[in-house]
PDB file of C-alpha atoms in Angstrom:
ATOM      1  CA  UNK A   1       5.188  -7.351  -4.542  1.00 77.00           C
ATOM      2  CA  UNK A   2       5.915  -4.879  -1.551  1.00 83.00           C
ATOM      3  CA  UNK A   3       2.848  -4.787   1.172  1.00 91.00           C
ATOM      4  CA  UNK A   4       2.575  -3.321   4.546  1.00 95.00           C
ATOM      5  CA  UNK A   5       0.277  -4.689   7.108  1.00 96.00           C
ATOM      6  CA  UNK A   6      -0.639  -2.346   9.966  1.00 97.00           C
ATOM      7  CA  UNK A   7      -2.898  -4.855  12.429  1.00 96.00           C
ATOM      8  CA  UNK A   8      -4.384  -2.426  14.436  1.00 96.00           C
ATOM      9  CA  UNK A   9      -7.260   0.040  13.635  1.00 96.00           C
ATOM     10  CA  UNK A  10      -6.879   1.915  16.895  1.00 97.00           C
ATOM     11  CA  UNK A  11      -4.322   1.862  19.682  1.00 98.00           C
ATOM     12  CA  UNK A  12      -5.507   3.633  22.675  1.00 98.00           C
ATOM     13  CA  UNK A  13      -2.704   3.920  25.933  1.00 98.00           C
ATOM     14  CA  UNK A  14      -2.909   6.517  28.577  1.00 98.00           C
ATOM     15  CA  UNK A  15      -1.089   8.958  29.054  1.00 98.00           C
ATOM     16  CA  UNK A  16       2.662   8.748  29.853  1.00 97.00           C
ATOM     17  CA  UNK A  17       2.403   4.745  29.450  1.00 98.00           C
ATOM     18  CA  UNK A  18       4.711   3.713  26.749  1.00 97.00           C
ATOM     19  CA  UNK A  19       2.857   3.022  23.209  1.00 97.00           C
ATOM     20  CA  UNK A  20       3.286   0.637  20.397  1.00 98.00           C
ATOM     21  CA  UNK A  21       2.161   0.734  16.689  1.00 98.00           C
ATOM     22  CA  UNK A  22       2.886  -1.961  14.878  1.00 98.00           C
ATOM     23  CA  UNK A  23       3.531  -2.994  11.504  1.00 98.00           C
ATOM     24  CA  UNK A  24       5.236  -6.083   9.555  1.00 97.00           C
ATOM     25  CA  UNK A  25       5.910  -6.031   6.011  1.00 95.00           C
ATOM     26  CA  UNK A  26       6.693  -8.007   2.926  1.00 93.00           C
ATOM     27  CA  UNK A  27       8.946  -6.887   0.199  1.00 88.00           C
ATOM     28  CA  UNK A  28      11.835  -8.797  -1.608  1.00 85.00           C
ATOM     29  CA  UNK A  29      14.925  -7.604  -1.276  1.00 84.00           C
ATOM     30  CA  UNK A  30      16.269  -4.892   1.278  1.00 85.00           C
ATOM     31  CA  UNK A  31      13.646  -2.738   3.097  1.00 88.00           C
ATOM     32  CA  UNK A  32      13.538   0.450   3.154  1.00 90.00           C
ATOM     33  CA  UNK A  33      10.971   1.144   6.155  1.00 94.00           C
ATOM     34  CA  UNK A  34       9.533   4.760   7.196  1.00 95.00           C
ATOM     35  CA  UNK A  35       7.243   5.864   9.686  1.00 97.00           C
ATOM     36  CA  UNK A  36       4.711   9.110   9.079  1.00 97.00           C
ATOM     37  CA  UNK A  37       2.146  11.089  11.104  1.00 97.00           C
ATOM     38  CA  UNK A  38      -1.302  12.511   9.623  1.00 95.00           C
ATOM     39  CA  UNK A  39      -3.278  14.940  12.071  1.00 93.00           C
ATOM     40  CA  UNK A  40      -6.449  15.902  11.028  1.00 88.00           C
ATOM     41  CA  UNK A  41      -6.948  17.821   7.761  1.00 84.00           C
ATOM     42  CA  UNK A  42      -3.438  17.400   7.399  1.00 87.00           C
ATOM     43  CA  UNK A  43      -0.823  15.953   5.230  1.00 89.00           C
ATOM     44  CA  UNK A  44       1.477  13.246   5.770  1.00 94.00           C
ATOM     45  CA  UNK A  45       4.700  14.069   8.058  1.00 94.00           C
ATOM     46  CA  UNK A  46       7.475  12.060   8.143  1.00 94.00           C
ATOM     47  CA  UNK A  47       8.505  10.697  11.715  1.00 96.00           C
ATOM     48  CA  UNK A  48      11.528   8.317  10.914  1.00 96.00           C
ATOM     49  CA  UNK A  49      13.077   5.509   9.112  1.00 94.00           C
ATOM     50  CA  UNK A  50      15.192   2.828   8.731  1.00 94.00           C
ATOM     51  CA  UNK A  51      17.684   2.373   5.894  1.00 90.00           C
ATOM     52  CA  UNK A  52      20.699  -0.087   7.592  1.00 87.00           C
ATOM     53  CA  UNK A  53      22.612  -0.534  10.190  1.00 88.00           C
ATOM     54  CA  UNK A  54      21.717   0.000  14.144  1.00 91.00           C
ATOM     55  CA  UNK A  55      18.201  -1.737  14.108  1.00 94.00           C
ATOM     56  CA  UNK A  56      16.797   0.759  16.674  1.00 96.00           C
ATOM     57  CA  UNK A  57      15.982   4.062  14.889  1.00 96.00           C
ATOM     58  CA  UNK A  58      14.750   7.389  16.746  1.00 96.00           C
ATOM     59  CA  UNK A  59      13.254  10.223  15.026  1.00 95.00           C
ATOM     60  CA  UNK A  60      10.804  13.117  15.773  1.00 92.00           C
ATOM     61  CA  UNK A  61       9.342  14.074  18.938  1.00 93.00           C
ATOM     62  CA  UNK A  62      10.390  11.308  21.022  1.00 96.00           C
ATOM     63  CA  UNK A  63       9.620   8.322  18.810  1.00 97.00           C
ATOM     64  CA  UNK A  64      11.493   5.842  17.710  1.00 98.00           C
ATOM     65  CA  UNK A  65      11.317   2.120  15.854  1.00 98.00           C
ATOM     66  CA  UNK A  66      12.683  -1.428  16.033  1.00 96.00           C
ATOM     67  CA  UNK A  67      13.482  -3.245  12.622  1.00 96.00           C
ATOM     68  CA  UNK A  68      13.561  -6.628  12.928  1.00 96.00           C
ATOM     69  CA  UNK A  69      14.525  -8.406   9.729  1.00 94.00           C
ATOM     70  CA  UNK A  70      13.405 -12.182  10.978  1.00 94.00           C
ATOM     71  CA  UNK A  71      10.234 -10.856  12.152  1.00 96.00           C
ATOM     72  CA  UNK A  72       9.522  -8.574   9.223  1.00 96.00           C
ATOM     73  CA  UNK A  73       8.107  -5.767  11.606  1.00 97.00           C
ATOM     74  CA  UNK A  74       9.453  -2.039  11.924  1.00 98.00           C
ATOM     75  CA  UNK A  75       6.796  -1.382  15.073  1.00 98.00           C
ATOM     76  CA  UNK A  76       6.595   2.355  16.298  1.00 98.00           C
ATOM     77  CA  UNK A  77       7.428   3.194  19.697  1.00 98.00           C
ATOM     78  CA  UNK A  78       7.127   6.371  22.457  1.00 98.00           C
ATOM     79  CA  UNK A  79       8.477   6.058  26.415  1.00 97.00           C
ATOM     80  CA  UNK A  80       5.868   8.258  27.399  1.00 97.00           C
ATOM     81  CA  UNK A  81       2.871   9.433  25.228  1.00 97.00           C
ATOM     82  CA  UNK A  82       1.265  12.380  25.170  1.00 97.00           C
ATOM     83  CA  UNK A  83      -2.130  13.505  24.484  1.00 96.00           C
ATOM     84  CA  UNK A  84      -1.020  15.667  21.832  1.00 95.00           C
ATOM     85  CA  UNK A  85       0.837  12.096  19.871  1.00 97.00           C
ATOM     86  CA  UNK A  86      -3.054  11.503  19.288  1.00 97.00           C
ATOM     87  CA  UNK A  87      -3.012  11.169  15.466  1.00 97.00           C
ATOM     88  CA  UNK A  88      -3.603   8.371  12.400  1.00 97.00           C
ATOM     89  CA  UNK A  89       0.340   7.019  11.885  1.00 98.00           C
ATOM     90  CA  UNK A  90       1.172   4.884   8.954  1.00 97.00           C
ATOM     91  CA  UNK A  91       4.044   2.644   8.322  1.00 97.00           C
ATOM     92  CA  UNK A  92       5.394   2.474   4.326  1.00 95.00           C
ATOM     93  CA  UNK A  93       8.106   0.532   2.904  1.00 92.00           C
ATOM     94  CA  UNK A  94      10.097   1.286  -0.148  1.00 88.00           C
ATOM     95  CA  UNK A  95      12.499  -1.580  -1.912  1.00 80.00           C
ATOM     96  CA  UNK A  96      15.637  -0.733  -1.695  1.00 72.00           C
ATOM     97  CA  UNK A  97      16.214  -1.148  -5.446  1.00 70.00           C
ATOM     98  CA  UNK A  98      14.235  -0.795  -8.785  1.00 66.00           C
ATOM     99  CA  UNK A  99      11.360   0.992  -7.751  1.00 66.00           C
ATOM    100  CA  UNK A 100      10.246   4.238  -6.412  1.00 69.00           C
ATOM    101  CA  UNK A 101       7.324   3.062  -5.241  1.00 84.00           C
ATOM    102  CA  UNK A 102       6.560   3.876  -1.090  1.00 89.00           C
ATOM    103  CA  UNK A 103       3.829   1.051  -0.294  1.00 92.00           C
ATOM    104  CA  UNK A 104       1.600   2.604   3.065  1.00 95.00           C
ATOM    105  CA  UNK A 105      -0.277   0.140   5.360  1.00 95.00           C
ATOM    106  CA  UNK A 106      -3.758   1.092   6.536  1.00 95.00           C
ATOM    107  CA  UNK A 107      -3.125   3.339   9.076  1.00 96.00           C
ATOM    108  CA  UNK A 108      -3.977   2.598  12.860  1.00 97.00           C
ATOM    109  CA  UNK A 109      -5.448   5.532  14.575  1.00 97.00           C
ATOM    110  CA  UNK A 110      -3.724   6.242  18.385  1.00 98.00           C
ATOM    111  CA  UNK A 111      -5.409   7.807  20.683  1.00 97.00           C
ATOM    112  CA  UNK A 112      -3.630   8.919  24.150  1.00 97.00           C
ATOM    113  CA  UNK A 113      -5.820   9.517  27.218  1.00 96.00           C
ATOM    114  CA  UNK A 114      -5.333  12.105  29.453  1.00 94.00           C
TER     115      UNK A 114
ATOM    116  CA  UNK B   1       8.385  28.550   2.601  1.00 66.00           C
ATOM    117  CA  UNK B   2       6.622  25.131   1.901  1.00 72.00           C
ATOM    118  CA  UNK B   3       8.284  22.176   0.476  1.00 92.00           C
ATOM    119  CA  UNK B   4       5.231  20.358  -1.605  1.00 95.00           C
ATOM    120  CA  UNK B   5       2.488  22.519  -2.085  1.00 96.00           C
ATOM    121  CA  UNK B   6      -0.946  21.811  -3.993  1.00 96.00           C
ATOM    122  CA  UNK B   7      -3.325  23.769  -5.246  1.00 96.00           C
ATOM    123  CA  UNK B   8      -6.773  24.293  -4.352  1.00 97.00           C
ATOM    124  CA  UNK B   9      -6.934  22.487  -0.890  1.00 95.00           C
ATOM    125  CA  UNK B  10     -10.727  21.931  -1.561  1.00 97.00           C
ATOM    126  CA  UNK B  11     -12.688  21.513  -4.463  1.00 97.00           C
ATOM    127  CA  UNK B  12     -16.236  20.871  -4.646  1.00 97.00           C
ATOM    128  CA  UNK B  13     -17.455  19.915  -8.292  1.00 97.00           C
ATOM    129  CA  UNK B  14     -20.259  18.230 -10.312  1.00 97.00           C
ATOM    130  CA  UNK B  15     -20.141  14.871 -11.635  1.00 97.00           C
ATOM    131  CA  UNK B  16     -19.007  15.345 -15.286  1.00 97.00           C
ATOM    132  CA  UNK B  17     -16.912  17.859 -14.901  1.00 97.00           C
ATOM    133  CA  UNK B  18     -13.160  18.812 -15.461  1.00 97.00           C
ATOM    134  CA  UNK B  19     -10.903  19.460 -13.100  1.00 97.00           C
ATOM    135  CA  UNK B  20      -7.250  20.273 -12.564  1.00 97.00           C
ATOM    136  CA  UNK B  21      -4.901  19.905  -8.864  1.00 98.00           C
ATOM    137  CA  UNK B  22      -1.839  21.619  -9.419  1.00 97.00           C
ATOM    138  CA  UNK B  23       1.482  20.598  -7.353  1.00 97.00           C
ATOM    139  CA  UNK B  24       4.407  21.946  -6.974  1.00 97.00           C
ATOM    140  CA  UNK B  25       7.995  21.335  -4.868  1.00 96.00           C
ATOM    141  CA  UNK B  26      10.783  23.442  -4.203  1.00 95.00           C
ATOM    142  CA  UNK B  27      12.963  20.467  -2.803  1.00 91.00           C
ATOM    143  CA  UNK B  28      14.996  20.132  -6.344  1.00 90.00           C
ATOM    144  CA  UNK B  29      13.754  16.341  -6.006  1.00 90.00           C
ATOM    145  CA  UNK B  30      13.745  14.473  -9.317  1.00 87.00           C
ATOM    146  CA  UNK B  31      10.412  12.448  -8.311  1.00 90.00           C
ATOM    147  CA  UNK B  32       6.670  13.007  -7.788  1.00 92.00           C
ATOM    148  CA  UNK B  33       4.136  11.082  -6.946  1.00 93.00           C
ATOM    149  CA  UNK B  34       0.071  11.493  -6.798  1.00 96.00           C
ATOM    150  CA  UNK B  35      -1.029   9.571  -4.025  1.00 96.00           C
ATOM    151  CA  UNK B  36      -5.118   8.899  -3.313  1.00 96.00           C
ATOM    152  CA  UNK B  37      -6.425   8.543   0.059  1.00 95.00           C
ATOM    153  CA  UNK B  38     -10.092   7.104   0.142  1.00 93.00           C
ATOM    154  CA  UNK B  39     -12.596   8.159   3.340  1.00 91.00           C
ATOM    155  CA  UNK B  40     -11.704   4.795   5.416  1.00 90.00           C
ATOM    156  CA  UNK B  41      -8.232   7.169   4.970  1.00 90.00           C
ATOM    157  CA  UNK B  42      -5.973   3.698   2.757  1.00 92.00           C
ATOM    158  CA  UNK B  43      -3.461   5.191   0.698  1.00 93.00           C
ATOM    159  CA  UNK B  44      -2.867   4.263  -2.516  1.00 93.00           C
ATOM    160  CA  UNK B  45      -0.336   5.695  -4.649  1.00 93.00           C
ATOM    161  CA  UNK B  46      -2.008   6.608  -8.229  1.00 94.00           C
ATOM    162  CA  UNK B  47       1.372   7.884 -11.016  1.00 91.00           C
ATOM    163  CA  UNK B  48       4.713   8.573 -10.126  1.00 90.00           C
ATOM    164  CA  UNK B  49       6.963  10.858 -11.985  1.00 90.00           C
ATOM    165  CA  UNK B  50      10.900  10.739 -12.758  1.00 86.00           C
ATOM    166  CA  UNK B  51      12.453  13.894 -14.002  1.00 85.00           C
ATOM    167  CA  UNK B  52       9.353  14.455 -15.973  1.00 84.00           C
ATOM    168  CA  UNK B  53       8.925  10.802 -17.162  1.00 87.00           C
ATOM    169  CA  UNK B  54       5.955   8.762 -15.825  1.00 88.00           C
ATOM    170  CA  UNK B  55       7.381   5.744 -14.377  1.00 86.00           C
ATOM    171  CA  UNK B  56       4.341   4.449 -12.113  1.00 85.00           C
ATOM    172  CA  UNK B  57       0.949   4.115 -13.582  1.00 86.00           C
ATOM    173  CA  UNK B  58      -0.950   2.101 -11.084  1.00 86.00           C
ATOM    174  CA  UNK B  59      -4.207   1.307 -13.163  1.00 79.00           C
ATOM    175  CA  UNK B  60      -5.738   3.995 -12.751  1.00 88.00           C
ATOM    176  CA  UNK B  61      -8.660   4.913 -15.095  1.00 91.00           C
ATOM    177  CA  UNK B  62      -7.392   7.084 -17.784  1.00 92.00           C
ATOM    178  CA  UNK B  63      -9.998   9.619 -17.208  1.00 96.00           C
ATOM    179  CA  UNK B  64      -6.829  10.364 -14.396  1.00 96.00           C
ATOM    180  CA  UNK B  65      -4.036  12.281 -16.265  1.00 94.00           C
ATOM    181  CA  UNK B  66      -1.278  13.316 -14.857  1.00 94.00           C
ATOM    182  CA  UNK B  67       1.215  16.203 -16.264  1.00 94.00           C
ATOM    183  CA  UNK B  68       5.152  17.099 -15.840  1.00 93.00           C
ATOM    184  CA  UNK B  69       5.638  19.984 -17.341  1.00 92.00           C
ATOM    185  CA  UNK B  70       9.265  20.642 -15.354  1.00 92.00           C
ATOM    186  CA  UNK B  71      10.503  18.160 -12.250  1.00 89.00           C
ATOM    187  CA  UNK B  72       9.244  20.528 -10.025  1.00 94.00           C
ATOM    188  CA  UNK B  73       5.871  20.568 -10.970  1.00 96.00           C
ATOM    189  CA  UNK B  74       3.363  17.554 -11.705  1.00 96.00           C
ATOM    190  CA  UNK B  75      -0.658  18.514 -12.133  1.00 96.00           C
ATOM    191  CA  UNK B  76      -3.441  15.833 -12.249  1.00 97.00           C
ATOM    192  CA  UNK B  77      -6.239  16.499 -14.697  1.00 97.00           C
ATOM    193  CA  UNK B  78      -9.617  14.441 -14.029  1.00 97.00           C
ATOM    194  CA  UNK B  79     -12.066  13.967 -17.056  1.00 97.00           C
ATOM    195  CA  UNK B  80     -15.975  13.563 -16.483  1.00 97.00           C
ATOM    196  CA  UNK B  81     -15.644  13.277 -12.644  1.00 97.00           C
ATOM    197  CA  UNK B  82     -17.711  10.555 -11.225  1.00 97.00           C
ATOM    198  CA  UNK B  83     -19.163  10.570  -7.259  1.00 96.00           C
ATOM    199  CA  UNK B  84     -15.863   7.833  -6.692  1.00 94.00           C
ATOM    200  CA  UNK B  85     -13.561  10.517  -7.265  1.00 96.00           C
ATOM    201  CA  UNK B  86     -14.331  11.672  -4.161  1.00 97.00           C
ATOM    202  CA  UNK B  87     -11.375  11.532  -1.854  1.00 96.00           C
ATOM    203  CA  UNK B  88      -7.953  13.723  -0.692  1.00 96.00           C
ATOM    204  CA  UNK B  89      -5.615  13.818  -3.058  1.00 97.00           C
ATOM    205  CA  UNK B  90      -1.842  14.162  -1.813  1.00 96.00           C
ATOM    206  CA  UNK B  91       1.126  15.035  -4.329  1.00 96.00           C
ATOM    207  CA  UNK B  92       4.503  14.292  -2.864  1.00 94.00           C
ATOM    208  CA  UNK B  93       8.081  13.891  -3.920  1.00 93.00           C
ATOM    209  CA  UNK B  94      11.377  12.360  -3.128  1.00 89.00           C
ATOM    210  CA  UNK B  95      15.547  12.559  -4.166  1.00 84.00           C
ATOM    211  CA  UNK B  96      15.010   8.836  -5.624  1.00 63.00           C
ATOM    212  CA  UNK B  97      17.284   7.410  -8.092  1.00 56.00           C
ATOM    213  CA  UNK B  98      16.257   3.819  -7.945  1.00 49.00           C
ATOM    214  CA  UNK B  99      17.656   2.834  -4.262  1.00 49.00           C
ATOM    215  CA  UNK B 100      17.148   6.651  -3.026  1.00 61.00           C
ATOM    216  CA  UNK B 101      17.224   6.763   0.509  1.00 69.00           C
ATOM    217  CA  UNK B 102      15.125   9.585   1.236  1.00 80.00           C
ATOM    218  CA  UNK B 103      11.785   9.753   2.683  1.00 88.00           C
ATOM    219  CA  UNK B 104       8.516  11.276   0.595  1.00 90.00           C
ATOM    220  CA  UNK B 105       7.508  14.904   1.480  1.00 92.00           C
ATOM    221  CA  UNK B 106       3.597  15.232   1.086  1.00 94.00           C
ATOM    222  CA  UNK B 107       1.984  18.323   0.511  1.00 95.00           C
ATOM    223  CA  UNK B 108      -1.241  19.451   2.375  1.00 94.00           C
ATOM    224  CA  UNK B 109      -3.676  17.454   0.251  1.00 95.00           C
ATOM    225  CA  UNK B 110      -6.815  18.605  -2.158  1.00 97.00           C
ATOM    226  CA  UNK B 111     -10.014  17.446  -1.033  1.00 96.00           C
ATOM    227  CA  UNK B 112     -12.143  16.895  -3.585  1.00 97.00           C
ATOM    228  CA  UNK B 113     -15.929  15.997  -3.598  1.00 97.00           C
ATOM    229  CA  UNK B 114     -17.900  15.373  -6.327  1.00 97.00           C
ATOM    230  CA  UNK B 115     -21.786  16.155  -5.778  1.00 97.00           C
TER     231      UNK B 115
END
C-alpha cells in the first residue's frame, strides 16, 4: 500500500530564512513523488516532482526538493521564503507502475513571518 | 482558458437531497479522478476514471456515483445527502497510462454543505 506521512501540522520560519516541509513515504516499487500548493479557497497547484534521475528537483517559484531513496523522504525546500509562500502544501506519491492512484499526506500548513 | 473546471463552486443543500458536481478538462488527459477533502483539509481520493472506465472505487458509499460520459468529462451524483457529505470536492485529471509520469491538475473545488 502507498502512504505519505507529512509530520508537521504547521511550519512557521521568518521571513527570508530558508524553510523545510517534510515528508517520507512508503510505496513498493519506484516512487513517483510530487509536491502541490493549496491557498485558501483554492485548488490544488502543482509545485514539482520527482520521477528519476538528479535527486535534487526545482520547480515553481523558487522551490525545490531532495529525494532520498534510503531515507524515504522527498522534503520541500525554499532559500529564502516569502510571506506570500504562506499556504497548506502537500506531498503525494504515485507508484510508478499499476496504479493511477496519487496518495496525499496530511498537509502541513507554512506560515512565513514578516 | 482553464484546464479542470467544476461546476457549481458552492452548493448548499438539505440532507436528503440529490445533487450533481459536474467536471470537465480540456487537457485531452485519459484519466479523472474525484478527490474529497474533509474540514481538518486530508485528502482522500474517492473514483478514478480511465478513458471512461472506472478503475478506482475507494469504498465509497454507493449513494456516491460517479459518471463518464466522454474522457473529458466525469460528474459525481450524490443520493439522499447526509450532514457527512459535507466537504470540498476536487475533480482532477492526469496523461496516466499505468506508469504516467505526469502530475494531477485539480480544478477549483465544489464546496458543498449539507444543512
Amino acid at each position: 500500500a502507498q502512504s505519505v506521512a507529512q509530520p508537521e501540522d504547521q511550519v512557521n520560519v521568518a521571513e527570508g530564512n530558508p524553510l523545510t516541509v517534510k515528508c517520507t513515504y512508503s510505496v513498493s516499487g519506484n516512487p513517483y513523488l510530487f509536491w502541490y500548493v493549496q491557498y485558501p479557497n483554492r485548488g490544488l497547484q502543482f509545485l514539482l516532482k520527482y520521477i528519476t534521475g538528479d535527486n535534487l528537483v526545482k520547480g515553481s517559484y523558487g522551490f525545490e526538493a531532495e529525494f532520498n531513496k534510503s531515507q524515504t523522504s522527498f522534503h520541500l525546500k525554499k532559500p529564502s521564503a516569502l510571506v506570500s509562500d504562506s499556504a497548506l502544501y502537500f506531498c503525494a506519491v504515485r507508484r510508478a507502475s499499476g496504479t493511477y492512484k496519487y496518495i496525499f499526506g496530511t498537509g502541513t500548513r507554512l506560515k512565513v513571518l514578516a | 482558458d482553464t484546464a479542470v473546471s467544476q461546476t457549481p463552486k458552492y452548493l448548499v443543500t438539505q440532507m436528503g437531497n440529490d445533487k450533481s458536481i459536474k467536471c470537465e478538462q480540456n487537457l485531452g488527459h485519459d484519466t479523472m479522478y474525484w478527490y474529497k477533502q474533509d474540514s481538518k483539509k486530508f485528502l482522500k481520493i474517492m473514483f478514478s476514471y480511465n478513458n471512461k472506465e472506472l478503475i478506482i472505487n475507494e469504498t465509497v458509499p454507493n449513494r456516491f456515483s460517479p459518471k463518464s460520459p466522454d474522457k473529458a468529462h466525469l460528474n459525481l451524483h450524490i443520493n439522499s445527502l447526509e450532514l457527512g457529505d459535507s466537504a470540498v470536492y476536487f475533480c482532477a485529471s492526469s496523461q496516466a497510462p499505468a506508469g504516467g509520469t505526469t502530475e494531477a491538475f485539480f480544478g477549483q473545488g465544489t464546496r458543498l454543505t449539507v444543512v
